XYZ file of C-alpha atoms in Angstrom:
656
model
C 123.263 97.102 100.082
C 126.736 97.345 98.529
C 129.164 94.668 99.749
C 132.467 96.272 100.866
C 134.369 93.069 100.028
C 133.406 92.948 96.350
C 136.401 92.007 94.179
C 135.099 94.515 91.604
C 135.989 97.322 94.058
C 139.626 96.316 94.642
C 142.404 98.669 93.459
C 146.215 98.656 93.284
C 148.203 99.632 96.404
C 148.618 103.408 96.468
C 152.429 103.622 96.937
C 153.067 100.947 94.341
C 150.730 102.581 91.870
C 152.548 105.934 92.191
C 155.844 104.250 91.307
C 154.237 102.339 88.446
C 152.597 105.417 86.881
C 155.744 107.511 87.326
C 157.681 104.868 85.444
C 155.076 104.865 82.660
C 155.286 108.683 82.397
C 159.101 108.546 82.193
C 159.279 106.097 79.289
C 161.430 107.267 76.429
C 158.740 106.826 73.772
C 156.557 109.474 75.487
C 153.424 107.327 74.847
C 152.275 107.993 78.453
C 153.412 111.607 78.701
C 151.274 113.367 81.368
C 149.706 110.193 82.800
C 151.212 110.860 86.238
C 149.642 114.318 86.322
C 146.257 112.765 85.436
C 146.671 110.351 88.341
C 147.469 113.191 90.780
C 144.426 115.222 89.638
C 142.134 112.244 90.204
C 143.744 111.615 93.603
C 143.200 115.241 94.678
C 139.489 114.994 93.807
C 139.211 111.667 95.581
C 140.916 113.029 98.689
C 138.277 115.816 98.867
C 135.336 113.457 98.313
C 134.191 113.640 101.927
C 133.815 117.416 101.651
C 132.280 117.914 98.191
C 130.853 114.427 97.417
C 132.157 114.729 93.844
C 134.622 112.857 91.644
C 136.071 114.069 88.324
C 134.940 113.081 84.844
C 137.172 113.436 81.775
C 136.196 117.106 81.227
C 137.212 118.069 84.760
C 140.442 116.067 84.490
C 141.228 117.858 81.212
C 140.716 121.282 82.827
C 142.844 120.486 85.870
C 145.674 118.608 84.124
C 145.973 120.455 80.785
C 146.286 117.029 79.099
C 144.225 116.686 75.916
C 140.976 114.667 76.013
C 142.105 111.823 73.735
C 145.157 111.106 75.897
C 143.089 111.285 79.102
C 140.600 108.721 77.787
C 143.426 106.447 76.699
C 145.123 106.791 80.098
C 142.002 106.118 82.204
C 141.162 103.128 80.021
C 144.632 101.737 80.617
C 144.668 102.451 84.362
C 141.091 101.198 84.915
C 140.949 98.087 82.749
C 144.433 96.978 81.636
C 146.099 96.938 85.036
C 145.356 94.085 87.420
C 144.296 95.106 89.970
C 143.311 98.480 88.463
C 145.165 101.642 89.407
C 142.038 103.802 89.018
C 138.419 102.860 89.593
C 135.836 103.847 87.024
C 132.505 104.607 88.737
C 129.036 105.788 87.666
C 126.547 108.270 89.067
C 123.138 109.643 88.009
C 122.416 113.361 88.298
C 119.010 115.041 88.372
C 118.513 117.965 85.957
C 114.963 119.270 86.600
C 115.031 122.096 84.043
C 115.970 120.051 80.974
C 113.517 120.210 78.021
C 112.281 116.996 76.429
C 109.901 114.101 76.829
C 108.557 113.967 80.439
C 107.777 110.250 79.990
C 111.448 109.502 79.288
C 113.710 109.252 82.354
C 116.735 110.274 80.280
C 115.258 113.762 79.944
C 115.976 114.575 83.586
C 118.428 111.887 84.749
C 121.895 112.200 83.237
C 124.616 109.580 83.521
C 128.118 110.660 84.502
C 131.264 108.515 84.400
C 133.766 109.512 87.099
C 137.092 108.190 88.350
C 138.535 107.564 91.799
C 142.005 106.815 93.157
C 141.354 105.542 96.710
C 143.715 106.788 99.417
C 145.847 104.678 101.738
C 143.072 104.982 104.365
C 140.662 103.067 102.088
C 142.577 99.811 102.376
C 142.750 99.096 98.645
C 139.013 99.380 97.880
C 136.759 101.962 96.259
C 133.804 100.989 98.474
C 133.411 104.388 100.166
C 133.166 106.220 96.844
C 130.837 103.738 95.150
C 128.566 103.892 98.204
C 128.482 107.697 98.173
C 127.771 107.846 94.446
C 124.980 105.280 94.784
C 123.370 107.409 97.486
C 123.578 110.381 95.125
C 121.978 108.311 92.325
C 119.155 107.182 94.618
C 118.423 110.795 95.617
C 118.399 111.806 91.938
C 115.976 109.004 90.968
C 113.680 109.780 93.907
C 113.640 113.493 92.962
C 112.788 112.634 89.357
C 110.103 110.151 90.461
C 108.418 112.581 92.841
C 108.808 115.797 90.845
C 109.046 115.086 87.138
C 108.062 111.547 86.212
C 104.889 111.402 84.142
C 102.882 108.183 83.993
C 101.539 107.493 80.498
C 98.166 106.146 81.663
C 96.227 102.888 81.538
C 95.461 102.767 77.813
C 99.050 103.379 76.800
C 100.149 100.791 79.386
C 97.971 98.219 77.585
C 99.531 99.086 74.228
C 103.072 98.984 75.640
C 102.481 95.612 77.334
C 100.958 94.094 74.195
C 103.788 95.316 71.962
C 106.420 94.085 74.441
C 104.893 90.604 74.841
C 104.365 90.239 71.094
C 108.059 91.091 70.615
C 109.025 88.710 73.456
C 110.560 91.608 75.400
C 108.335 91.979 78.448
C 111.408 92.890 80.517
C 111.574 96.184 78.601
C 108.498 97.329 80.550
C 110.146 96.877 83.964
C 111.391 99.858 85.972
C 114.672 97.976 86.447
C 115.234 98.035 82.682
C 114.526 101.767 82.452
C 116.870 102.558 85.352
C 119.425 100.016 84.163
C 119.619 101.755 80.773
C 120.588 104.961 82.590
C 123.710 103.202 83.893
C 124.979 102.306 80.426
C 128.557 103.488 80.431
C 130.615 104.219 77.275
C 133.715 102.756 78.974
C 132.060 99.342 79.477
C 133.102 97.382 76.397
C 133.163 93.795 77.645
C 130.563 91.686 79.444
C 132.809 91.599 82.512
C 132.927 95.400 82.638
C 129.139 95.690 82.191
C 128.537 93.098 84.906
C 130.816 95.054 87.258
C 128.686 98.185 86.769
C 125.540 96.167 87.512
C 127.048 94.707 90.701
C 128.579 97.967 91.974
C 125.793 100.376 91.061
C 122.552 99.028 89.581
C 121.733 96.267 92.077
C 122.436 98.356 95.229
C 120.486 101.300 93.789
C 117.479 99.096 92.939
C 117.519 97.548 96.412
C 117.614 100.965 98.086
C 114.749 102.185 95.895
C 112.704 99.161 96.983
C 113.522 99.894 100.635
C 112.462 103.519 100.097
C 109.131 102.392 98.548
C 109.948 103.941 95.177
C 110.016 100.524 93.485
C 107.911 97.430 94.065
C 109.676 94.063 93.716
C 108.513 90.490 93.268
C 110.113 87.246 92.073
C 109.031 85.022 89.202
C 111.269 81.994 89.685
C 109.411 80.068 86.962
C 110.442 82.513 84.231
C 112.498 80.880 81.481
C 114.838 83.884 81.088
C 116.934 85.453 83.867
C 115.776 88.955 82.878
C 112.198 88.062 83.842
C 112.916 86.456 87.218
C 113.411 89.668 89.237
C 110.586 92.108 88.512
C 110.914 95.749 89.597
C 107.984 98.077 88.859
C 107.193 101.588 90.072
C 105.459 101.525 93.440
C 102.255 103.404 92.670
C 99.116 101.431 93.568
C 97.166 102.796 90.601
C 100.030 101.966 88.231
C 100.429 98.437 89.605
C 96.679 97.948 89.246
C 96.802 99.243 85.664
C 99.642 96.836 84.844
C 97.601 93.965 86.239
C 94.575 95.068 84.203
C 96.780 95.297 81.094
C 98.036 91.752 81.725
C 94.469 90.438 82.145
C 93.402 92.335 79.019
C 96.179 90.647 77.011
C 95.208 87.211 78.342
C 91.525 87.837 77.606
C 91.950 89.273 74.088
C 95.046 87.475 72.783
C 96.036 84.326 74.673
C 92.598 82.949 75.493
C 91.135 83.351 71.968
C 94.194 81.531 70.563
C 93.588 78.618 72.949
C 89.898 78.665 71.979
C 90.874 78.205 68.330
C 92.901 75.160 69.363
C 89.786 73.802 71.068
C 91.272 73.398 74.544
C 89.113 75.979 76.351
C 85.491 77.087 76.212
C 84.007 80.607 75.983
C 83.822 82.508 79.277
C 81.510 85.158 80.647
C 82.783 88.647 81.428
C 82.334 88.042 85.162
C 85.060 85.370 85.158
C 87.685 87.990 84.306
C 86.850 89.995 87.444
C 88.467 87.213 89.484
C 90.500 85.252 86.945
C 92.862 83.223 89.153
C 91.327 79.827 88.352
C 91.261 80.395 84.607
C 94.863 81.712 84.707
C 95.999 78.515 86.427
C 94.151 76.482 83.784
C 95.727 78.447 80.916
C 99.205 78.073 82.432
C 98.723 74.303 82.345
C 98.523 74.446 78.536
C 101.649 76.569 78.093
C 105.318 75.644 77.917
C 108.515 77.665 77.396
C 107.865 77.847 73.646
C 105.170 80.448 74.398
C 107.932 82.808 75.573
C 106.708 85.992 77.236
C 103.072 84.940 76.931
C 103.797 82.257 79.524
C 105.825 84.770 81.566
C 102.900 87.202 81.485
C 100.528 84.523 82.821
C 102.976 83.763 85.666
C 103.332 87.442 86.563
C 99.563 87.935 86.372
C 99.117 85.186 88.952
C 101.690 86.828 91.241
C 100.088 90.263 90.843
C 96.634 88.730 91.325
C 97.685 87.404 94.716
C 99.251 90.743 95.670
C 96.239 92.782 94.527
C 93.762 90.418 96.194
C 95.675 90.777 99.462
C 95.698 94.571 99.082
C 91.976 94.563 98.338
C 91.351 92.345 101.345
C 93.442 94.680 103.479
C 91.550 97.714 102.161
C 88.249 95.933 102.755
C 89.222 95.141 106.351
C 90.276 98.746 106.912
C 87.017 99.948 105.383
C 85.002 97.581 107.579
C 86.940 98.716 110.634
C 86.134 102.353 109.854
C 82.477 101.497 109.225
C 82.278 99.646 112.566
C 83.829 102.634 114.327
C 81.288 104.967 112.686
C 78.412 102.693 113.717
C 79.762 102.444 117.261
C 79.906 106.242 117.444
C 76.317 106.450 116.206
C 75.161 103.860 118.785
C 77.008 105.672 121.559
C 75.301 108.949 120.657
C 71.851 107.376 120.110
C 71.061 107.205 123.829
C 68.547 104.365 123.413
C 68.144 100.805 122.188
C 68.445 100.405 118.402
C 66.731 97.819 116.228
C 69.572 95.926 114.536
C 67.745 95.460 111.222
C 67.344 99.228 110.860
C 71.121 99.842 110.734
C 72.623 100.562 107.318
C 76.154 100.677 105.929
C 76.530 102.714 102.730
C 72.756 102.514 102.382
C 72.704 98.695 102.523
C 71.502 96.349 105.319
C 74.243 94.740 107.408
C 75.770 91.621 105.881
C 76.133 88.488 108.008
C 79.896 89.030 108.180
C 79.503 92.669 109.240
C 76.883 91.735 111.837
C 79.218 89.174 113.401
C 82.059 91.730 113.536
C 79.771 94.337 115.109
C 78.235 91.925 117.602
C 81.665 90.777 118.803
C 82.332 94.302 120.134
C 82.628 94.320 123.943
C 80.833 97.660 124.312
C 77.521 96.365 122.944
C 74.581 94.672 124.650
C 72.339 92.437 122.538
C 68.802 91.090 122.970
C 66.283 89.128 120.929
C 62.644 90.059 121.455
C 59.441 88.613 120.034
C 55.737 88.518 120.593
C 52.983 86.814 118.638
C 53.386 89.246 115.749
C 57.031 90.289 115.403
C 60.641 89.200 115.887
C 63.316 91.849 116.458
C 66.951 92.106 117.491
C 68.103 95.062 119.549
C 71.521 96.453 120.509
C 72.599 99.078 123.018
C 75.932 100.766 123.611
C 77.027 100.290 127.222
C 77.986 103.944 127.377
C 74.363 105.087 127.056
C 72.562 102.750 129.457
C 71.461 105.718 131.617
C 70.018 107.536 128.584
C 68.278 104.330 127.510
C 66.600 104.072 130.957
C 65.400 107.678 130.653
C 64.106 107.007 127.124
C 62.216 103.898 128.308
C 60.774 105.905 131.221
C 59.526 108.720 128.917
C 57.958 106.333 126.407
C 56.168 104.374 129.091
C 54.866 107.521 130.775
C 53.677 109.076 127.502
C 52.420 106.073 125.538
C 52.286 103.219 128.075
C 54.715 101.462 125.701
C 56.808 98.979 127.681
C 58.853 97.538 124.772
C 62.071 99.342 125.732
C 61.651 98.248 129.373
C 61.194 94.599 128.340
C 64.273 94.716 126.039
C 66.471 96.404 128.676
C 65.416 93.707 131.119
C 66.428 90.978 128.628
C 69.795 92.759 128.219
C 70.195 92.551 132.019
C 71.447 96.133 132.171
C 71.493 96.247 135.986
C 74.651 94.089 135.924
C 76.442 96.946 134.158
C 75.188 99.688 136.511
C 77.593 100.584 139.323
C 75.528 103.287 141.077
C 72.399 102.358 143.038
C 70.377 105.392 141.878
C 69.928 104.299 138.217
C 69.260 100.730 139.366
C 66.385 101.880 141.583
C 64.937 104.069 138.829
C 64.900 101.165 136.389
C 63.429 98.748 138.956
C 60.664 101.287 139.720
C 59.612 101.828 136.098
C 59.885 98.092 135.477
C 57.580 97.412 138.480
C 55.043 99.953 137.150
C 55.163 98.344 133.700
C 54.417 94.917 135.205
C 51.082 96.101 136.645
C 49.242 95.119 133.458
C 50.400 91.505 133.892
C 48.721 91.028 137.305
C 45.672 88.730 137.482
C 42.560 90.555 136.277
C 40.711 90.683 139.633
C 43.867 91.767 141.501
C 44.486 94.495 138.976
C 40.837 95.625 139.112
C 40.823 95.773 142.926
C 44.025 97.845 143.065
C 42.724 100.240 140.460
C 39.574 100.718 142.554
C 41.564 101.553 145.679
C 43.913 103.815 143.661
C 47.027 101.657 143.915
C 48.674 100.864 140.537
C 51.747 99.279 142.139
C 53.152 95.780 141.985
C 54.507 94.359 145.231
C 58.113 93.173 145.348
C 57.168 89.579 146.087
C 54.968 89.489 142.943
C 57.707 90.644 140.520
C 59.754 87.395 140.212
C 56.662 85.319 139.319
C 55.500 87.837 136.695
C 58.997 88.092 135.158
C 59.303 84.299 135.056
C 55.955 84.055 133.267
C 56.974 86.752 130.795
C 60.314 85.032 130.149
C 58.539 81.743 129.480
C 56.171 83.432 127.034
C 59.093 85.244 125.385
C 60.899 81.932 124.841
C 57.812 80.444 123.190
C 57.328 83.515 120.989
C 61.000 83.497 119.964
C 60.797 79.851 118.869
C 57.567 80.473 116.954
C 58.847 83.632 115.221
C 62.193 82.028 114.362
C 60.380 79.095 112.740
C 58.300 81.548 110.720
C 61.472 83.386 109.721
C 63.218 80.156 108.678
C 60.204 79.131 106.597
C 60.175 82.550 104.890
C 63.917 82.304 104.178
C 63.477 78.835 102.655
C 60.667 80.146 100.485
C 62.845 83.067 99.382
C 65.730 80.730 98.473
C 63.396 78.469 96.483
C 62.014 81.461 94.577
C 65.539 82.726 93.881
C 66.628 79.312 92.610
C 63.574 78.995 90.401
C 64.332 82.423 88.985
C 67.982 81.446 88.373
C 66.800 78.269 86.677
C 64.480 80.248 84.413
C 67.299 82.655 83.523
C 69.654 79.733 82.832
C 67.067 77.989 80.651
C 66.559 81.191 78.672
C 70.332 81.551 78.310
C 70.671 77.926 77.164
C 67.834 78.454 74.705
C 69.531 81.574 73.408
C 72.871 79.747 73.040
C 71.146 76.823 71.297
C 69.456 79.237 68.914
C 72.760 81.054 68.357
C 74.477 77.734 67.714
C 71.707 76.791 65.283
C 72.067 80.141 63.520
C 75.821 79.646 63.322
C 75.293 76.202 61.866
C 72.906 77.578 59.266
C 75.347 80.398 58.548
C 78.111 77.880 57.978
C 76.072 75.774 55.531
C 77.235 77.750 52.486
C 80.821 76.910 53.435
C 79.968 73.232 53.168
C 78.682 73.682 49.633
C 81.170 73.001 46.909
C 81.597 70.963 43.761
C 80.228 67.402 43.878
C 83.807 66.078 44.043
C 84.649 68.352 46.991
C 81.470 67.461 48.855
C 82.168 63.784 48.304
C 85.705 64.216 49.644
C 84.470 66.102 52.725
C 81.863 63.435 53.413
C 84.440 60.638 53.101
C 86.823 62.467 55.444
C 84.096 62.963 58.048
C 83.021 59.325 57.776
C 86.647 58.268 58.235
C 87.048 60.438 61.373
C 83.721 59.203 62.805
C 84.774 55.601 62.183
C 88.103 56.193 63.992
C 86.303 57.701 66.967
C 83.651 54.980 67.159
C 86.260 52.201 67.037
C 88.271 53.901 69.793
C 85.229 54.131 72.076
C 84.356 50.481 71.348
C 87.842 49.484 72.547
C 87.614 51.645 75.696
C 89.966 54.361 74.360
C 89.244 58.058 74.934
C 90.282 59.622 71.601
C 91.429 63.214 71.224
C 92.636 65.079 68.178
C 96.188 63.716 68.487
C 94.764 60.190 68.391
C 92.788 61.077 65.239
C 95.877 62.650 63.608
C 97.878 59.480 64.295
C 95.173 57.268 62.796
C 94.848 59.495 59.717
C 98.575 58.868 58.989
C 99.516 62.398 57.893
C 96.397 63.122 55.844
C 95.899 66.288 57.931
C 98.098 68.699 59.829
C 96.895 69.644 63.318
C 95.683 73.072 62.178
C 93.884 71.626 59.129
C 92.157 69.005 61.277
C 90.980 71.626 63.779
C 89.684 73.801 60.945
C 87.919 70.851 59.308
C 86.249 69.750 62.543
C 85.089 73.289 63.322
C 83.608 73.788 59.844
C 82.116 70.378 59.158
C 81.884 68.534 62.479
C 79.633 70.908 64.412
C 76.614 68.575 64.443
C 78.457 65.289 64.037
C 81.287 65.421 66.598
C 81.162 66.557 70.242
C 83.985 67.116 72.708
C 84.482 67.400 76.463
C 87.548 68.038 78.695
C 88.683 65.664 81.458
C 88.991 67.647 84.656
C 92.145 67.605 86.826
C 94.005 65.340 84.357
C 95.749 67.784 82.024
C 98.985 65.801 81.829
C 97.308 62.626 80.513
C 94.417 64.336 78.706
C 95.692 67.755 77.550
C 93.090 67.996 74.760
C 89.300 67.489 74.841
C 87.970 63.976 74.224
C 86.066 63.544 70.949
C 82.941 61.440 70.354
C 80.564 61.219 67.394
C 76.895 62.137 67.619
C 75.953 58.864 65.925
C 77.813 56.881 68.600
C 76.039 58.805 71.358
C 72.667 58.073 69.753
C 73.450 54.350 69.593
C 75.403 53.847 72.809
C 74.625 56.936 74.887
C 72.196 55.255 77.275
C 74.568 52.340 77.869
C 77.482 54.741 78.394
C 75.461 56.776 80.886
C 74.616 53.714 82.973
C 78.196 52.435 82.854
C 79.777 55.748 83.806
C 77.230 56.312 86.605
C 78.163 52.936 88.114
C 81.886 53.756 87.823
C 81.409 57.152 89.431
C 79.466 55.696 92.357
C 81.955 52.850 92.773
C 84.942 55.206 92.951
C 83.054 57.523 95.295
C 82.370 54.647 97.686
C 85.859 53.111 97.504
C 88.069 53.495 100.548
C 91.013 54.374 98.262
C 89.432 55.585 94.996
C 91.337 55.821 91.703
C 91.476 59.579 91.124
C 91.992 59.284 87.359
C 89.037 56.941 86.876
C 86.867 59.136 89.085
C 87.768 62.309 87.145
C 87.090 60.601 83.799
C 83.766 59.234 85.041
C 82.618 62.569 86.506
C 83.653 64.522 83.378
C 81.904 62.054 81.043
C 78.824 61.885 83.291
C 78.435 65.669 83.289
C 78.885 65.715 79.489
C 76.329 62.949 78.845
C 73.735 64.503 81.144
C 74.112 67.754 79.252
C 74.243 66.418 75.673
C 72.004 63.335 75.512
C 68.719 65.235 76.103
C 69.544 67.440 73.096
C 70.157 64.603 70.655
C 67.256 63.697 68.436
C 66.722 59.917 68.138
């Protein structure tokens, strides 16, 4: 919101300014002839501002004062900028012109800037606050009208191209909505930085804030940005557009930044799935970047911010979706009028997930029961609102098919606790008593059938129900054990399948690597002198690495460059190692220690063949020792774990 006490809004006292301008108009050299009339015209417009919400520009002043345009511009420049405090206040406003022809993707087509002038009255207390505030409100309305009626979004593919071009030119801020709107406030009267800053403070910042409050713009901070223009990020508040910007950022990281880091040898190839949730890899990439990367680093920072925002939005949408799905299921259960087998329920055609089941089962309007016999295990649910219908359903099924399953489940659910009226209670107790007849001792049951009495006496019911409950408990334990065993078997099969897939993938990568090596062989062929030079260089690098490992040093490429004493530049060394060191030199990163070990550690294949077994034993002992220490050394532990993982992966591949 605009601050009424801004020094940029202060103006000269009205009475004093009249005397001053009159004196200027009366000078003998006539250099300010008509300036007093210009002042009065501007004052008349200002005095009517409350009624017409308009202030005059130079064209309107020219019409009302009959002073020529050149003189008017000279006068307003003098009265606005050369007097301290100013006699007049130069202000800015945006106007919406919906019928203008031109590019619909360019805001300037429909939003026109207008420079106007105000001479605050005595009631304003020496400030132009009221007029700046009114003009800002007009500008906000104009921008909102353009945004809702005329603005055309260029689409995802063009967004990607625009982002790439902007980052490559180190001008990511050009893609912000704040930059587009800020360009609309460029005023021809603002010649100095102080004048431009005043326009930003009086107009641009309050307008941007109001647009954020009105949900036209979306704002977030990037305090880590190296340039002030990238710290406050305003983008248009359309979910699809924000999502497209995020996708464009990820696309740039995936296709430009990450491949460049791969060439430097600091990161490994990634699967496509990683980019679906790239937060971890973005954090890793950011660790390799400093301010010299310019807007590439800024883009990574903004991607992380947008990732958090989008993940929260997705989580919110997912919760809302789950809530709606639960409500739909609850409606279905309420209308079902009977017990429902939990495993038969589906959401979007899929069985209920564990998370969804827990949400559903926490609902107060549901009754739940486990039921098992010697063949099956089932879970049942019932909406409390249809207990009466469930009793009727159980009664019909028992009468028609002598099927007592629903009666047994309703008994386990203890539905009588939730019945207020005695009538339904009696009905359920009667059908339950009839269903218990089959559980009487054989001779008792036979005798009653002979005398035509298929009833169970009240005093017999508790004993039968206790026996049934005991049997149910045993069956539940037995069926749950069977279910657990089946689940374990399923997990084992799934893991074996994953292992087979991984082995096939590793085999494919090994074959691909072998093919690449064979493809690169022609590159290694040269004149005898060149081949001799390459061999000597490789032997020299291998010797440097082997000596470092013998002395307990973990060498990286910077260590090798130092030892080579300027024989290679960093780029030449990387190129040489990639072309000629594929089978002779291996590398691995040290996890969680980027500051001390920013580059992968190098080791020769020959050293691994000679000392690999000893290294493996030594690093295993160090890893176990640090793991068992009360206060372990984190650096030593990370080195040991990284080297251990590397050795376990590489040593089996090395031929003796």
